[in-house]
Coordinates of C-alpha atoms and ligand atoms in Angstrom, one line a residue:
X24 CA -57.2 64.9 -42.2
X25 CA -58.7 63.1 -39.3
X26 CA -61.1 65.3 -37.2
X27 CA -61.8 64.7 -33.5
X28 CA -64.5 66.3 -31.4
X29 CA -62.9 67.5 -28.2
X30 CA -64.2 66.6 -24.8
X31 CA -66.0 69.6 -23.3
X32 CA -67.4 69.0 -19.8
X33 CA -71.0 70.1 -19.6
X34 CA -71.4 70.1 -23.4
X35 CA -70.2 67.0 -25.2
X36 CA -71.7 64.2 -23.2
X37 CA -73.7 61.6 -25.2
X38 CA -76.8 63.9 -25.2
X39 CA -74.8 66.1 -27.6
X40 CA -72.5 63.5 -29.3
X41 CA -75.3 61.4 -30.6
X42 CA -77.3 64.2 -32.2
X43 CA -74.1 65.6 -33.6
X44 CA -73.4 62.3 -35.3
X45 CA -77.0 62.0 -36.5
X46 CA -77.3 65.5 -37.9
X47 CA -73.7 66.4 -39.0
X48 CA -71.1 63.8 -38.3
X49 CA -72.4 60.8 -40.4
X50 CA -69.0 59.3 -40.3
X51 CA -67.1 62.5 -40.7
X52 CA -66.0 62.8 -37.0
X53 CA -63.2 60.3 -36.6
X54 CA -63.2 60.2 -32.8
X55 CA -65.6 61.6 -30.2
X56 CA -63.9 62.0 -26.8
X57 CA -66.0 61.9 -23.6
X58 CA -65.6 64.6 -21.0
X59 CA -63.3 63.2 -18.2
X60 CA -64.2 60.4 -15.8
X61 CA -62.5 61.0 -12.5
X62 CA -61.9 57.7 -10.8
X63 CA -61.2 57.3 -7.1
X64 CA -60.3 54.3 -4.9
X65 CA -64.0 53.3 -4.6
X66 CA -63.6 51.5 -7.9
X67 CA -67.1 52.6 -9.0
X68 CA -68.2 55.1 -11.6
X69 CA -70.7 57.9 -10.8
X70 CA -74.2 57.6 -12.2
X71 CA -73.4 60.4 -14.6
X72 CA -70.2 58.8 -15.7
X73 CA -71.9 55.4 -16.2
X74 CA -74.6 57.0 -18.4
X75 CA -72.0 58.7 -20.5
X76 CA -70.0 55.5 -21.2
X77 CA -72.9 53.1 -21.4
X78 CA -72.8 51.3 -24.7
X79 CA -76.6 51.7 -25.1
X80 CA -75.9 55.4 -25.2
X81 CA -72.9 55.1 -27.4
X82 CA -73.7 53.1 -30.5
X83 CA -70.9 54.8 -32.4
X84 CA -67.7 52.7 -32.2
X85 CA -65.5 55.8 -32.3
X86 CA -66.1 57.0 -28.8
X87 CA -63.0 57.3 -26.6
X88 CA -63.5 57.6 -22.9
X89 CA -61.3 60.1 -21.2
X90 CA -59.9 59.5 -17.7
X91 CA -58.4 62.1 -15.3
X92 CA -56.2 60.7 -12.6
X93 CA -52.6 60.7 -11.4
X94 CA -52.8 57.3 -9.7
X95 CA -51.8 54.3 -11.8
X96 CA -53.8 52.0 -9.6
X97 CA -57.0 54.0 -10.3
X98 CA -56.1 54.4 -13.9
X99 CA -55.6 50.6 -14.3
X100 CA -58.9 49.6 -12.6
X101 CA -60.7 52.1 -14.7
X102 CA -59.2 50.9 -17.9
X103 CA -60.0 47.3 -17.0
X104 CA -63.6 48.1 -16.2
X105 CA -64.0 50.2 -19.4
X106 CA -62.6 47.3 -21.4
X107 CA -64.2 44.4 -19.7
X108 CA -67.7 45.8 -19.0
X109 CA -68.1 48.3 -21.9
X110 CA -65.7 47.1 -24.5
X111 CA -63.6 50.3 -24.8
X112 CA -60.2 49.4 -26.3
X113 CA -58.8 52.9 -26.4
X114 CA -58.6 55.2 -23.4
X115 CA -57.5 58.8 -23.2
X116 CA -55.7 60.4 -20.2
X117 CA -56.3 64.0 -19.4
X118 CA -53.1 65.9 -18.7
X119 CA -54.5 69.3 -19.5
X120 CA -57.4 70.4 -17.3
X121 CA -56.5 73.8 -15.8
X122 CA -59.2 74.0 -13.1
X123 CA -57.9 75.0 -9.7
X124 CA -59.4 72.1 -7.8
X125 CA -57.9 69.6 -10.3
X126 CA -54.5 71.2 -10.4
X127 CA -54.2 71.4 -6.6
X128 CA -54.5 67.6 -6.5
X129 CA -51.7 67.2 -9.1
X130 CA -54.1 66.0 -11.8
X131 CA -54.9 67.3 -15.3
X132 CA -52.3 69.9 -16.1
X133 CA -51.2 69.6 -12.5
X134 CA -49.6 66.3 -13.4
X135 CA -47.1 68.2 -15.6
X136 CA -45.6 69.7 -12.4
X137 CA -44.2 66.4 -11.2
X138 CA -42.5 64.7 -14.0
X139 CA -41.0 61.9 -12.0
X140 CA -44.4 60.9 -10.7
X141 CA -45.8 61.1 -14.2
X142 CA -43.1 58.8 -15.6
X143 CA -43.6 56.3 -12.8
X144 CA -47.4 56.4 -13.6
X145 CA -46.8 55.6 -17.2
X146 CA -44.3 52.9 -16.4
X147 CA -46.7 51.2 -14.0
X148 CA -49.6 51.6 -16.5
X149 CA -47.8 50.3 -19.6
X150 CA -46.1 47.4 -17.8
X151 CA -49.4 46.2 -16.4
X152 CA -49.9 42.6 -17.6
X153 CA -53.6 43.0 -18.2
X154 CA -53.2 46.2 -20.4
X155 CA -50.3 44.5 -22.2
X156 CA -52.1 41.2 -22.8
X157 CA -55.3 42.9 -24.1
X158 CA -53.4 45.4 -26.1
X159 CA -55.4 48.3 -24.8
X160 CA -54.5 51.6 -26.4
X161 CA -53.7 54.6 -24.4
X162 CA -53.5 58.2 -25.7
X163 CA -52.8 61.4 -23.8
X164 CA -54.3 64.9 -24.1
X165 CA -51.7 67.3 -22.8
X166 CA -50.8 70.9 -22.3
X167 CA -47.2 72.0 -22.8
X168 CA -46.5 72.8 -19.2
X169 CA -47.9 73.8 -15.8
X170 CA -46.5 77.2 -14.9
X171 CA -44.4 77.7 -18.0
X172 CA -43.3 75.8 -21.1
X173 CA -39.7 75.5 -20.1
X174 CA -40.0 71.8 -19.5
X175 CA -42.0 71.0 -22.6
X176 CA -39.0 69.1 -24.1
X177 CA -38.7 67.1 -20.9
X178 CA -42.4 66.3 -20.9
X179 CA -42.1 65.1 -24.5
X180 CA -39.1 63.0 -23.6
X181 CA -41.2 61.2 -21.1
X182 CA -44.1 60.6 -23.5
X183 CA -41.5 59.3 -26.0
X184 CA -40.6 56.5 -23.6
X185 CA -44.0 54.9 -24.1
X186 CA -46.0 53.7 -27.0
X187 CA -49.0 56.0 -26.9
X188 CA -51.8 55.6 -29.4
X189 CA -51.4 59.3 -30.0
X190 CA -50.4 62.5 -28.2
X191 CA -53.0 65.2 -28.5
X192 CA -51.4 68.6 -27.8
X193 CA -53.2 71.8 -26.7
X194 CA -50.2 74.1 -26.8
X195 CA -51.0 76.3 -23.8
X196 CA -49.8 76.3 -20.2
X197 CA -52.2 75.9 -17.3
X198 CA -52.5 79.6 -16.5
X199 CA -53.6 80.4 -20.1
X200 CA -56.8 78.4 -19.4
X201 CA -58.3 78.6 -22.9
X202 CA -57.2 82.1 -23.8
X203 CA -53.9 83.8 -24.9
X204 CA -52.2 82.7 -28.1
X205 CA -51.5 79.1 -28.7
X206 CA -47.7 78.3 -28.8
X207 CA -47.3 76.9 -32.3
X208 CA -43.6 76.6 -31.9
X209 CA -44.1 74.1 -29.1
X210 CA -46.4 72.1 -31.3
X211 CA -43.8 72.3 -34.1
X212 CA -41.2 70.9 -31.7
X213 CA -43.5 68.0 -30.9
X214 CA -44.1 67.3 -34.6
X215 CA -40.3 67.0 -35.0
X216 CA -39.4 65.2 -31.8
X217 CA -42.4 63.0 -30.8
X218 CA -42.0 59.3 -31.5
X219 CA -45.8 59.1 -31.0
X220 CA -48.3 60.4 -33.5
X221 CA -49.3 63.9 -32.6
X222 CA -52.7 65.5 -32.9
X223 CA -53.2 69.3 -32.8
X224 CA -55.9 71.0 -30.6
X225 CA -56.6 74.7 -30.1
X226 CA -58.3 77.7 -31.5
X227 CA -59.4 76.3 -34.8
X228 CA -62.8 78.0 -35.0
X229 CA -63.3 78.8 -38.6
X230 CA -62.4 77.8 -42.2
X231 CA -59.7 80.5 -42.2
X232 CA -58.2 79.1 -39.0
X233 CA -58.1 75.6 -40.4
X234 CA -56.6 76.7 -43.8
X235 CA -53.9 78.6 -41.9
X236 CA -53.2 75.6 -39.8
X237 CA -52.9 73.1 -42.6
X238 CA -50.7 75.6 -44.5
X239 CA -48.3 75.9 -41.5
X240 CA -48.4 72.2 -40.7
X241 CA -49.0 70.2 -43.9
X242 CA -47.7 67.0 -42.2
X243 CA -50.2 67.0 -39.4
X244 CA -52.6 64.2 -39.8
X245 CA -55.3 64.9 -37.2
X246 CA -56.8 67.8 -35.4
X247 CA -59.2 68.0 -32.5
X248 CA -61.8 70.8 -32.4
X249 CA -63.9 71.8 -29.4
X250 CA -65.5 75.2 -29.3
X251 CA -65.4 75.7 -33.0
X252 CA -67.6 72.7 -33.7
X253 CA -70.1 73.6 -31.0
X254 CA -70.4 77.1 -32.4
X255 CA -70.7 76.0 -36.0
X256 CA -71.2 72.2 -36.2
X257 CA -71.6 72.3 -40.0
X258 CA -67.9 73.4 -40.1
X259 CA -67.3 69.7 -40.2
X260 CA -68.4 69.6 -43.8
X261 CA -65.7 72.2 -44.7
X262 CA -63.0 70.4 -42.8
X263 CA -63.8 67.1 -44.5
X264 CA -64.3 68.5 -48.0
X265 CA -61.9 67.5 -50.7
X266 CA -61.1 71.2 -51.1
X267 CA -61.9 73.0 -47.9
X268 CA -60.9 76.4 -49.4
X269 CA -63.5 76.3 -52.2
X270 CA -66.2 74.3 -50.5
X271 CA -69.5 76.2 -50.9
X272 CA -71.8 76.0 -47.9
X273 CA -75.5 76.1 -48.0
X274 CA -76.2 78.3 -45.0
X275 CA -79.9 77.8 -45.2
X276 CA -79.5 74.1 -44.9
X277 CA -77.0 74.7 -42.1
X278 CA -79.6 76.6 -40.2
X279 CA -82.2 73.9 -40.7
X280 CA -79.7 71.4 -39.3
X281 CA -78.8 73.7 -36.4
X282 CA -82.5 73.8 -35.5
X283 CA -82.8 70.0 -35.7
X284 CA -79.6 69.5 -33.8
X285 CA -80.7 71.8 -31.1
X286 CA -84.1 70.0 -30.9
X287 CA -82.4 66.6 -30.6
X288 CA -80.0 67.7 -27.9
X289 CA -82.9 69.2 -25.9
X290 CA -84.9 66.0 -26.2
X291 CA -82.1 63.9 -25.0
X292 CA -81.4 66.1 -22.1
X293 CA -85.0 66.3 -21.1
X294 CA -85.0 62.5 -20.8
X295 CA -82.5 62.6 -18.0
X296 CA -82.8 66.0 -16.4
X297 CA -85.6 66.6 -14.0
X298 CA -86.8 70.1 -13.7
X299 CA -86.4 72.9 -16.3
X300 CA -83.6 74.7 -14.6
X301 CA -80.8 72.2 -15.2
X302 CA -81.8 71.4 -18.8
X303 CA -82.1 75.1 -19.7
X304 CA -78.8 75.9 -18.1
X305 CA -77.1 73.2 -20.1
X306 CA -78.8 74.4 -23.3
X307 CA -77.7 78.0 -22.6
X308 CA -74.1 76.8 -22.5
X309 CA -74.5 75.7 -26.1
X310 CA -75.9 79.1 -27.1
X311 CA -72.8 80.8 -25.5
X312 CA -70.9 79.3 -28.5
X313 CA -73.6 79.0 -31.2
X314 CA -74.5 82.7 -30.9
X315 CA -71.2 83.5 -32.6
X316 CA -72.3 82.3 -36.0
X317 CA -75.7 84.1 -36.0
X318 CA -76.0 87.2 -38.1
X319 CA -77.9 89.0 -35.4
X320 CA -77.3 88.2 -31.7
X321 CA -80.0 90.4 -30.2
X322 CA -82.6 87.6 -29.8
X323 CA -80.1 85.4 -27.9
X324 CA -80.7 87.6 -24.9
X325 CA -84.2 86.3 -24.5
X326 CA -83.0 82.7 -24.8
X327 CA -80.4 83.4 -22.1
X328 CA -82.9 85.1 -19.8
X329 CA -85.5 82.3 -20.0
X330 CA -86.2 80.4 -16.8
X331 CA -89.1 78.1 -17.7
X332 CA -89.0 75.5 -20.5
X333 CA -92.0 76.9 -22.4
X334 CA -90.3 80.3 -22.3
X335 CA -87.0 78.9 -23.4
X336 CA -88.6 77.0 -26.4
X337 CA -90.5 80.1 -27.5
X338 CA -87.3 82.2 -27.3
X339 CA -85.4 79.7 -29.4
X340 CA -88.2 79.7 -32.0
X341 CA -88.2 83.5 -32.2
X342 CA -84.4 83.4 -32.5
X343 CA -84.3 80.9 -35.2
X344 CA -87.0 82.7 -37.1
X345 CA -85.3 86.0 -37.0
X346 CA -81.7 85.1 -37.6
X347 CA -79.5 83.4 -40.1
X348 CA -76.2 81.6 -40.0
X349 CA -73.1 83.4 -41.2
X350 CA -69.8 81.8 -41.9
X351 CA -67.4 83.9 -39.9
X352 CA -63.8 84.5 -40.9
X353 CA -62.7 84.9 -37.3
X354 CA -64.3 84.2 -33.9
X355 CA -63.0 85.4 -30.6
X356 CA -64.8 83.6 -27.8
X357 CA -65.3 85.8 -24.7
X358 CA -65.4 82.9 -22.3
X359 CA -62.4 82.8 -20.0
X360 CA -62.4 79.0 -20.3
Ligands
LIG401 C1 -66.3 74.2 -21.2 C2 -65.1 73.4 -21.5 C3 -65.0 72.1 -20.9 C4 -63.9 71.3 -21.2 N1 -63.8 70.0 -20.7 C5 -62.7 69.3 -21.0 C6 -62.6 67.9 -20.5 O1 -63.5 67.3 -19.9 N2 -61.5 67.2 -20.9 C7 -60.5 67.8 -21.6 O2 -59.5 67.1 -21.9 N3 -60.6 69.0 -22.1 C8 -61.7 69.8 -21.8 N4 -61.7 71.0 -22.3 C9 -60.7 71.5 -23.2 C10 -61.1 71.1 -24.7 O3 -61.2 69.8 -24.8 C11 -60.1 71.7 -25.7 O4 -58.8 71.3 -25.3 C12 -60.1 73.3 -25.6 O5 -61.5 73.8 -25.7 C13 -59.3 73.8 -26.8 O6 -59.8 73.4 -28.0 P1 -60.7 74.4 -28.9 O7 -59.9 75.7 -29.0 O8 -60.9 73.7 -30.2 O9 -62.0 74.6 -28.2 C14 -62.8 71.8 -22.0 C15 -63.0 73.1 -22.5 C16 -64.1 73.9 -22.3 C17 -64.2 75.3 -22.9

């Protein structure tokens, strides 16, 4: 099974991706997706976007930049720049973001509300001579609809008209955000009908979730995980084991690695974030997921309350001294997104 790390804005930029690869991935993650770049007509990337795609910060070959736009013109200049200046040969389009400001502009999952526009967008992109000549690969990460899933088949029909590198499906509609049950029947339809290779994404948080998934969909060749791998990065060993069901974890070693991973992410973030506040805020975001695999959550409160860097570091030290990692059967994230 191929395993991809999902793009999570605010979490999976290079300051997390690189430590992830160093400490856990070591070749096990088949693709790392960047959080979305949002191009506009200025034809320039933001400093933050530049940093995240800069090859000096992305020594792994398997990093796929994600772009969110509904303008083929902007998509094409972005693809050209990513290819020419940074050497990226595969680009992912975001057709899933549920955020209000994005959807109101007809982007992300908002794109799924105007299928004629979407088809024209793909036509213009795929018939672009530069993209054709350089054989640049384009994949899509999609939801199954905007306000409902009634048009999922129509959406699939459009994707089927083009030669996508792959179609990554998060089987929810926009209003679900990241909660409510995933619609597995919609994914099943895609497995049957899609002429493009499909990748599953959504709510695989634990070994049990993964085993249930592969049991239901034995033909699926690739899955993308987001929150599950942030909460429990060592889950990657289970997913990639020859026999995931019987793979025995060394939870002490996993805790050592969690500590190292945390330390490396913090170091990377401190290199670019001035002031404690921003870096701490970003680290706390990680704990909002990682706390779910601790056997005792009470010391996380101190981590979340800390304001100054020294306070934060001490709180993490206390937390890691007092708690152990547990492999959970089931996780239910509280976060609305
Ligand atoms: C905090 C957060 C940020 C996200 N940012 C992005 C993003 O930049 N691009 C994207 O395609 N999806 C984004 N997503 C969606 C995830 O990539 C993924 O589809 C979602 O979390 C479901 O997968 P999971 O259940 O394995 O976490 C984000 C999700 C969360 C929770």
